[in-house]
Coordinates of C-alpha atoms in Angstrom, one line a residue:
Chain A
M1 CA -74.1 126.7 263.4
E2 CA -76.8 124.8 264.9
Y3 CA -74.8 122.9 267.5
F4 CA -72.2 124.0 269.6
S5 CA -70.0 121.4 268.4
K6 CA -68.3 121.7 265.2
D7 CA -67.9 117.9 264.7
M8 CA -71.8 117.7 265.1
D9 CA -72.4 120.4 262.6
N10 CA -70.0 118.5 260.1
L11 CA -72.0 115.2 260.7
V12 CA -75.2 117.1 260.1
Q13 CA -73.7 118.5 257.2
E14 CA -72.5 115.3 255.8
L15 CA -75.6 113.4 256.1
G16 CA -77.7 116.3 254.5
R17 CA -75.8 115.4 251.5
L18 CA -77.5 112.0 251.1
P19 CA -80.2 111.8 248.6
G20 CA -83.5 112.4 250.1
I21 CA -82.1 113.6 253.3
G22 CA -83.0 117.3 254.5
Q23 CA -81.8 119.6 257.0
K24 CA -84.3 118.3 259.6
S25 CA -83.6 114.5 259.0
A26 CA -80.0 115.2 258.9
Q27 CA -80.1 116.6 262.4
R28 CA -82.4 114.1 263.7
L29 CA -80.1 111.3 262.4
A30 CA -76.9 112.9 263.9
Y31 CA -78.5 113.3 267.4
H32 CA -79.4 109.9 267.0
I33 CA -75.9 108.7 266.2
I34 CA -74.5 110.8 268.7
N35 CA -76.7 110.0 271.5
G36 CA -77.0 106.3 270.9
D37 CA -74.8 103.4 271.6
K38 CA -71.2 103.8 270.9
E39 CA -70.8 100.6 269.4
R40 CA -73.6 101.4 266.8
A41 CA -72.3 104.3 265.6
Y42 CA -68.7 102.7 265.0
A43 CA -70.3 99.9 263.0
L44 CA -72.1 102.5 260.7
S45 CA -68.9 104.5 260.1
E46 CA -66.9 101.1 259.8
S47 CA -69.8 99.6 257.2
I48 CA -69.5 102.8 255.0
K49 CA -65.9 102.7 254.4
R50 CA -65.5 98.9 254.3
A51 CA -68.4 98.7 251.5
R52 CA -66.9 101.7 249.6
D53 CA -63.5 100.1 249.7
S54 CA -64.4 96.6 248.9
I55 CA -67.0 97.2 246.1
R56 CA -66.2 95.3 243.2
Y57 CA -68.3 95.2 239.9
C58 CA -69.1 91.8 238.1
K59 CA -66.8 91.4 235.1
S60 CA -69.7 90.3 233.0
C61 CA -72.7 92.1 234.0
C62 CA -71.4 95.0 236.3
T63 CA -73.7 94.3 239.3
L64 CA -72.0 94.9 242.5
T65 CA -70.4 91.8 244.1
D66 CA -67.7 90.4 246.3
E67 CA -66.3 88.1 243.6
E68 CA -65.0 88.5 240.2
Y69 CA -68.1 87.6 238.9
C70 CA -71.4 87.6 240.5
P71 CA -73.3 84.2 241.3
I72 CA -75.7 84.6 238.3
C73 CA -73.1 85.2 235.8
A74 CA -71.1 82.3 237.5
S75 CA -74.2 80.0 237.2
S76 CA -74.1 77.3 234.6
E77 CA -77.8 77.1 235.2
R78 CA -79.0 80.2 233.8
N79 CA -79.1 80.9 230.5
H80 CA -76.3 83.0 229.2
A81 CA -77.7 83.7 225.7
Q82 CA -80.5 85.9 227.0
I83 CA -79.6 89.3 228.5
M84 CA -81.7 91.6 230.6
V85 CA -80.5 95.3 230.6
V86 CA -81.5 96.9 233.9
E87 CA -80.8 100.4 235.1
N88 CA -79.3 99.2 238.7
P89 CA -78.8 96.3 240.8
R90 CA -82.3 97.2 242.9
D91 CA -84.0 96.4 239.5
M92 CA -82.0 93.1 239.1
G93 CA -83.1 92.2 242.6
A94 CA -86.8 93.1 241.9
Y95 CA -86.9 90.6 238.9
E96 CA -84.8 87.8 240.7
R97 CA -87.5 88.0 243.7
V98 CA -90.0 87.5 241.0
G99 CA -87.9 84.2 240.4
K100 CA -89.3 83.4 236.8
Y101 CA -86.4 84.7 234.8
N102 CA -83.5 82.2 233.9
G103 CA -81.5 84.4 231.6
V104 CA -78.5 86.8 233.0
Y105 CA -78.5 90.6 233.6
H106 CA -76.5 93.7 232.3
V107 CA -76.7 96.4 235.1
L108 CA -76.1 100.0 233.4
H109 CA -75.8 101.5 236.7
G110 CA -78.0 104.7 235.5
A111 CA -79.6 105.8 232.5
I112 CA -78.7 108.5 229.7
S113 CA -80.0 111.8 230.8
P114 CA -79.0 115.2 228.5
L115 CA -80.9 117.0 231.3
L116 CA -78.2 115.7 234.3
G117 CA -75.4 115.6 231.7
I118 CA -75.3 111.8 232.0
G119 CA -74.2 110.3 228.3
P120 CA -73.7 107.0 227.0
D121 CA -70.4 107.1 228.2
D122 CA -71.2 107.4 231.7
I123 CA -73.2 104.2 232.1
R124 CA -72.0 100.6 231.4
L125 CA -72.9 100.4 227.5
K126 CA -69.4 100.0 226.5
E127 CA -69.3 96.7 228.3
L128 CA -72.6 95.6 227.1
M129 CA -71.5 96.1 223.5
Q130 CA -68.7 93.8 224.4
R131 CA -70.6 91.1 225.6
L132 CA -73.0 91.2 222.7
Q133 CA -69.7 90.1 220.6
G134 CA -70.5 86.8 222.1
D135 CA -73.2 84.2 221.8
V136 CA -76.4 86.2 222.5
E137 CA -79.8 85.4 221.3
E138 CA -81.8 88.0 223.1
L139 CA -81.5 91.2 224.6
I140 CA -84.4 92.2 227.0
I141 CA -84.4 95.9 227.5
A142 CA -85.8 96.3 231.1
T143 CA -84.9 100.3 231.8
N144 CA -87.8 102.3 233.5
S145 CA -90.7 103.8 231.8
S146 CA -89.0 107.3 232.6
L147 CA -87.8 109.8 230.3
E148 CA -84.3 108.6 230.7
G149 CA -85.1 105.0 230.7
E150 CA -86.9 105.3 227.3
T151 CA -84.0 107.7 225.9
T152 CA -81.5 104.6 226.8
A153 CA -83.8 101.8 225.6
S154 CA -83.8 103.9 222.1
Y155 CA -80.1 104.6 222.0
I156 CA -79.7 100.8 222.8
V157 CA -82.1 99.7 220.0
K158 CA -80.2 102.0 217.6
L159 CA -76.8 100.3 218.3
V160 CA -77.9 96.6 218.7
K161 CA -80.5 96.6 215.8
P162 CA -77.9 96.5 213.1
M163 CA -76.2 93.4 215.0
G164 CA -79.3 91.1 214.1
I165 CA -79.9 90.1 218.1
K166 CA -83.4 89.7 219.0
L167 CA -84.5 93.0 220.9
T168 CA -87.2 93.0 223.4
R169 CA -88.6 95.8 225.7
I170 CA -90.5 94.5 228.7
A171 CA -94.3 95.9 228.8
S172 CA -95.5 99.0 229.7
G173 CA -99.2 99.4 231.1
V174 CA -101.6 99.5 233.9
P175 CA -99.9 97.8 236.9
V176 CA -101.8 94.9 238.5
G177 CA -104.0 96.1 241.4
G178 CA -103.7 99.7 240.0
D179 CA -106.6 102.1 240.0
I180 CA -107.2 103.1 236.4
E181 CA -108.6 106.4 237.5
N182 CA -105.8 107.2 239.3
I183 CA -103.0 106.3 236.8
D184 CA -101.4 108.9 234.6
E185 CA -102.4 109.4 230.9
I186 CA -99.3 108.4 229.3
T187 CA -99.4 105.1 231.0
L188 CA -103.0 104.5 230.0
L189 CA -102.0 105.1 226.5
R190 CA -99.2 102.8 226.6
A191 CA -101.5 100.2 228.0
L192 CA -104.1 100.8 225.1
D193 CA -101.3 100.7 222.5
G194 CA -99.9 97.5 224.0
R195 CA -103.5 95.8 224.1
V196 CA -103.5 92.1 223.5
S197 CA -106.3 89.9 221.9
L198 CA -108.0 87.6 224.0
Chain B
M1 CA -79.5 88.7 250.8
E2 CA -80.2 91.6 248.3
Y3 CA -76.7 92.4 246.7
F4 CA -74.0 89.8 245.8
S5 CA -71.7 91.8 248.2
K6 CA -71.8 91.1 251.9
D7 CA -70.4 94.5 252.7
M8 CA -73.2 96.0 250.9
D9 CA -75.8 93.9 252.8
N10 CA -74.3 95.1 255.9
L11 CA -74.3 98.8 255.1
V12 CA -77.5 98.4 254.1
Q13 CA -78.4 96.8 257.6
E14 CA -76.8 99.4 259.5
L15 CA -78.3 102.4 257.7
G16 CA -81.7 100.9 258.2
R17 CA -81.1 100.9 261.6
L18 CA -81.3 104.7 261.8
P19 CA -84.7 106.2 262.8
G20 CA -87.0 106.8 260.0
I21 CA -84.7 104.8 257.4
G22 CA -86.8 101.8 256.0
Q23 CA -85.1 99.1 254.0
K24 CA -85.9 100.9 250.7
S25 CA -84.2 104.2 251.8
A26 CA -81.5 102.4 253.2
Q27 CA -80.9 100.6 250.0
R28 CA -81.1 103.7 248.3
L29 CA -78.5 105.4 250.5
A30 CA -76.0 102.6 250.4
Y31 CA -76.1 102.6 246.6
H32 CA -75.5 106.2 246.5
I33 CA -72.4 105.7 248.9
I34 CA -71.0 102.9 247.1
N35 CA -71.5 104.4 243.5
G36 CA -70.6 107.9 244.6
D37 CA -67.5 109.8 245.2
K38 CA -65.0 107.8 247.5
E39 CA -63.9 111.2 249.1
R40 CA -67.7 111.7 250.4
A41 CA -68.1 108.3 251.7
Y42 CA -64.9 108.6 253.6
A43 CA -65.9 111.9 255.0
L44 CA -69.4 110.7 255.9
S45 CA -67.8 107.5 257.8
E46 CA -65.0 109.8 259.5
S47 CA -67.5 112.3 260.3
I48 CA -70.0 109.9 262.1
K49 CA -66.7 108.4 264.2
R50 CA -65.5 111.9 264.9
A51 CA -68.7 113.2 266.2
R52 CA -69.4 109.9 268.4
D53 CA -65.9 110.5 269.7
S54 CA -65.6 114.2 270.6
I55 CA -69.2 114.6 271.5
R56 CA -69.2 116.3 275.0
Y57 CA -72.0 117.8 277.3
C58 CA -72.0 121.1 278.5
K59 CA -71.0 120.8 282.5
S60 CA -74.0 123.2 283.3
C61 CA -76.9 122.8 281.0
C62 CA -75.9 119.5 279.4
T63 CA -76.3 120.5 275.6
L64 CA -73.7 118.9 272.9
T65 CA -70.7 121.1 272.7
D66 CA -66.8 121.1 272.1
E67 CA -66.1 123.0 275.2
E68 CA -66.5 122.4 278.8
Y69 CA -69.3 125.0 278.9
C70 CA -71.5 125.9 276.0
P71 CA -71.2 129.7 274.9
I72 CA -74.6 130.3 276.3
C73 CA -73.8 129.1 279.9
A74 CA -70.3 130.8 279.4
S75 CA -71.7 133.8 278.5
S76 CA -72.0 136.7 281.0
E77 CA -74.6 138.6 279.1
R78 CA -77.1 135.7 279.8
N79 CA -79.4 135.7 283.0
H80 CA -78.3 132.7 284.6
A81 CA -81.1 133.0 287.2
Q82 CA -83.6 131.9 284.3
I83 CA -83.4 128.3 283.3
M84 CA -85.7 127.1 280.4
V85 CA -86.0 123.3 280.5
V86 CA -86.2 121.6 277.0
E87 CA -85.9 118.0 275.8
N88 CA -83.2 118.2 273.3
P89 CA -80.6 120.5 271.8
R90 CA -82.8 120.9 268.8
D91 CA -85.5 122.6 270.8
M92 CA -82.8 124.8 272.3
G93 CA -81.9 125.8 268.8
A94 CA -85.4 126.7 268.0
Y95 CA -85.6 129.0 271.0
E96 CA -82.0 130.7 270.1
R97 CA -83.3 131.3 266.3
V98 CA -86.4 133.2 268.2
G99 CA -83.5 135.3 269.7
K100 CA -85.9 136.8 272.5
Y101 CA -84.9 134.6 275.3
N102 CA -81.7 136.0 277.5
G103 CA -81.9 133.0 280.5
V104 CA -80.0 129.8 279.9
Y105 CA -81.1 126.5 279.2
H106 CA -81.1 122.8 280.6
V107 CA -81.5 120.1 278.2
L108 CA -82.9 117.1 279.5
H109 CA -81.9 114.7 276.5
G110 CA -85.1 113.1 276.2
A111 CA -88.6 112.9 278.2
I112 CA -90.1 110.4 280.7
S113 CA -91.9 107.6 279.1
P114 CA -93.2 104.8 281.1
L115 CA -94.4 103.1 277.8
L116 CA -90.6 103.2 276.6
G117 CA -89.0 102.3 279.9
I118 CA -87.6 105.8 280.0
G119 CA -87.6 106.8 283.9
P120 CA -86.5 110.1 285.6
D121 CA -82.9 108.6 285.7
D122 CA -82.4 107.9 282.1
I123 CA -82.8 111.7 281.5
R124 CA -80.5 114.7 282.8
L125 CA -82.9 115.4 285.7
K126 CA -80.2 115.0 288.6
E127 CA -78.1 117.6 286.8
L128 CA -81.2 120.1 286.6
M129 CA -81.8 119.4 290.6
Q130 CA -78.2 120.1 291.4
R131 CA -78.1 123.5 289.4
L132 CA -81.5 124.6 291.2
Q133 CA -79.2 124.2 294.4
G134 CA -77.6 127.7 292.9
D135 CA -79.3 131.0 292.4
V136 CA -82.2 130.3 290.3
E137 CA -85.4 132.5 290.2
E138 CA -87.3 131.0 287.5
L139 CA -87.5 127.7 286.2
I140 CA -89.5 127.6 282.6
I141 CA -90.6 124.2 281.5
A142 CA -90.6 123.9 277.9
T143 CA -91.1 120.1 277.1
N144 CA -93.3 119.2 274.4
S145 CA -96.9 119.3 274.5
S146 CA -96.9 115.4 274.0
L147 CA -97.7 112.6 276.7
E148 CA -93.9 112.3 277.6
G149 CA -93.5 116.0 277.6
E150 CA -96.3 116.2 280.1
T151 CA -95.5 113.7 282.3
T152 CA -91.9 115.1 282.4
A153 CA -93.3 118.5 283.2
S154 CA -95.5 117.2 285.9
Y155 CA -92.6 115.2 287.4
I156 CA -90.4 118.3 287.4
V157 CA -93.1 120.5 289.2
K158 CA -93.6 117.8 291.9
L159 CA -89.9 118.1 292.7
V160 CA -89.1 121.6 292.4
K161 CA -92.6 123.0 294.1
P162 CA -91.5 122.7 297.5
M163 CA -88.1 124.4 296.5
G164 CA -90.1 127.9 296.3
I165 CA -88.5 128.5 292.9
K166 CA -90.8 130.4 290.4
L167 CA -92.2 127.7 288.1
T168 CA -93.6 128.7 284.7
R169 CA -94.8 126.4 281.6
I170 CA -94.5 127.6 278.1
A171 CA -98.3 128.4 276.8
S172 CA -100.3 125.7 274.6
G173 CA -102.4 126.8 272.1
V174 CA -103.4 127.4 268.6
P175 CA -100.5 128.0 266.4
V176 CA -100.1 131.2 264.9
G177 CA -101.4 130.8 261.3
G178 CA -103.0 127.5 262.5
D179 CA -106.4 126.7 260.9
I180 CA -108.6 126.0 263.8
E181 CA -110.9 123.5 261.9
N182 CA -107.7 121.5 261.3
I183 CA -106.4 121.6 265.0
D184 CA -106.9 118.7 267.1
E185 CA -109.2 118.8 270.1
I186 CA -107.0 118.8 272.9
T187 CA -105.1 121.9 271.3
L188 CA -108.4 123.9 271.2
L189 CA -109.4 122.9 274.9
R190 CA -105.9 124.1 276.0
A191 CA -106.3 127.3 273.8
L192 CA -110.0 127.8 275.7
D193 CA -108.5 127.1 279.1
G194 CA -105.4 129.4 278.6
R195 CA -107.5 132.3 277.3
V196 CA -106.5 135.8 278.2
S197 CA -108.6 138.9 278.9
L198 CA -108.2 141.6 276.3

């Protein structure tokens, strides 16, 4: 027991369960919450409960949303025959910020990881396969370039290939502005393999 | 708006208000809370509210506690005539872990900082002065070696000196195991000024 208050110890413990929050950070956060404005603490507490209660997934692309369908899936201006598969809503947000993609998305909410015991049934793959029964021309696989992302990509390719839908993978290579000397070997190899003629 | 859910955006915003939690971290934490176990999210929400509601300050030393007096102030085995002034309960916890100090504490909950607009009335100084009316032999000032900590220390010295109570300051110098070449100039100067004869 670090403090002479069970409620405080409990708060430190709960905060310490969050990803990337260690014991010291949890203590600092808890102390800030306790010593700060009461309204702020209530707002934080309430926002956690409300968000967890209200959270819904788009019936089509599975992203987080308040409505039955997210604004992208509900839009008639997007190309619904082009689906980009991403791991989570933040990746979707990143592409939306770029603003150049006019198709729709599919959010897997994770990636296959035998190491962490995450199999194909633990991510939103079934929902993707169902969507592919419809009128889909191209499936762009935009999972991460990590082991899990690549495993997931291969798995999807194996499932979708026989269906005759155009399958693409976002390019992997040296990031713009990246210093070649600081980039890992696998990325450099990918950049070489994926070289384009000028 | 990053997500298509107002509750989610709200949660990200509230989390982002915590110290040391940036926009990206807030998003990652919010996503973890939303996608994780419902019981965990409820427990976190509840622990924030409960801790904020139940928090009390020891009537003597002002540390966080569940009781009227913290276990240290309530103990008859501690020397109540020796008071160590610290900035926050974590500093108190650090000295308690050392386990060699047998006096009691006084927790200021902050330090004087003209820059941040924190004056003597914003920390628990009044409570300290009240305690000094009692039977106190020594006041050990253990505020940090920062600008704020030193300012606070000087302020306390000015107030307490005329009272004839023995005043001490924890030693400042090279940390044990510290590499002299990596230590800042002020600390080195302090270590030199505070040198002891062998």
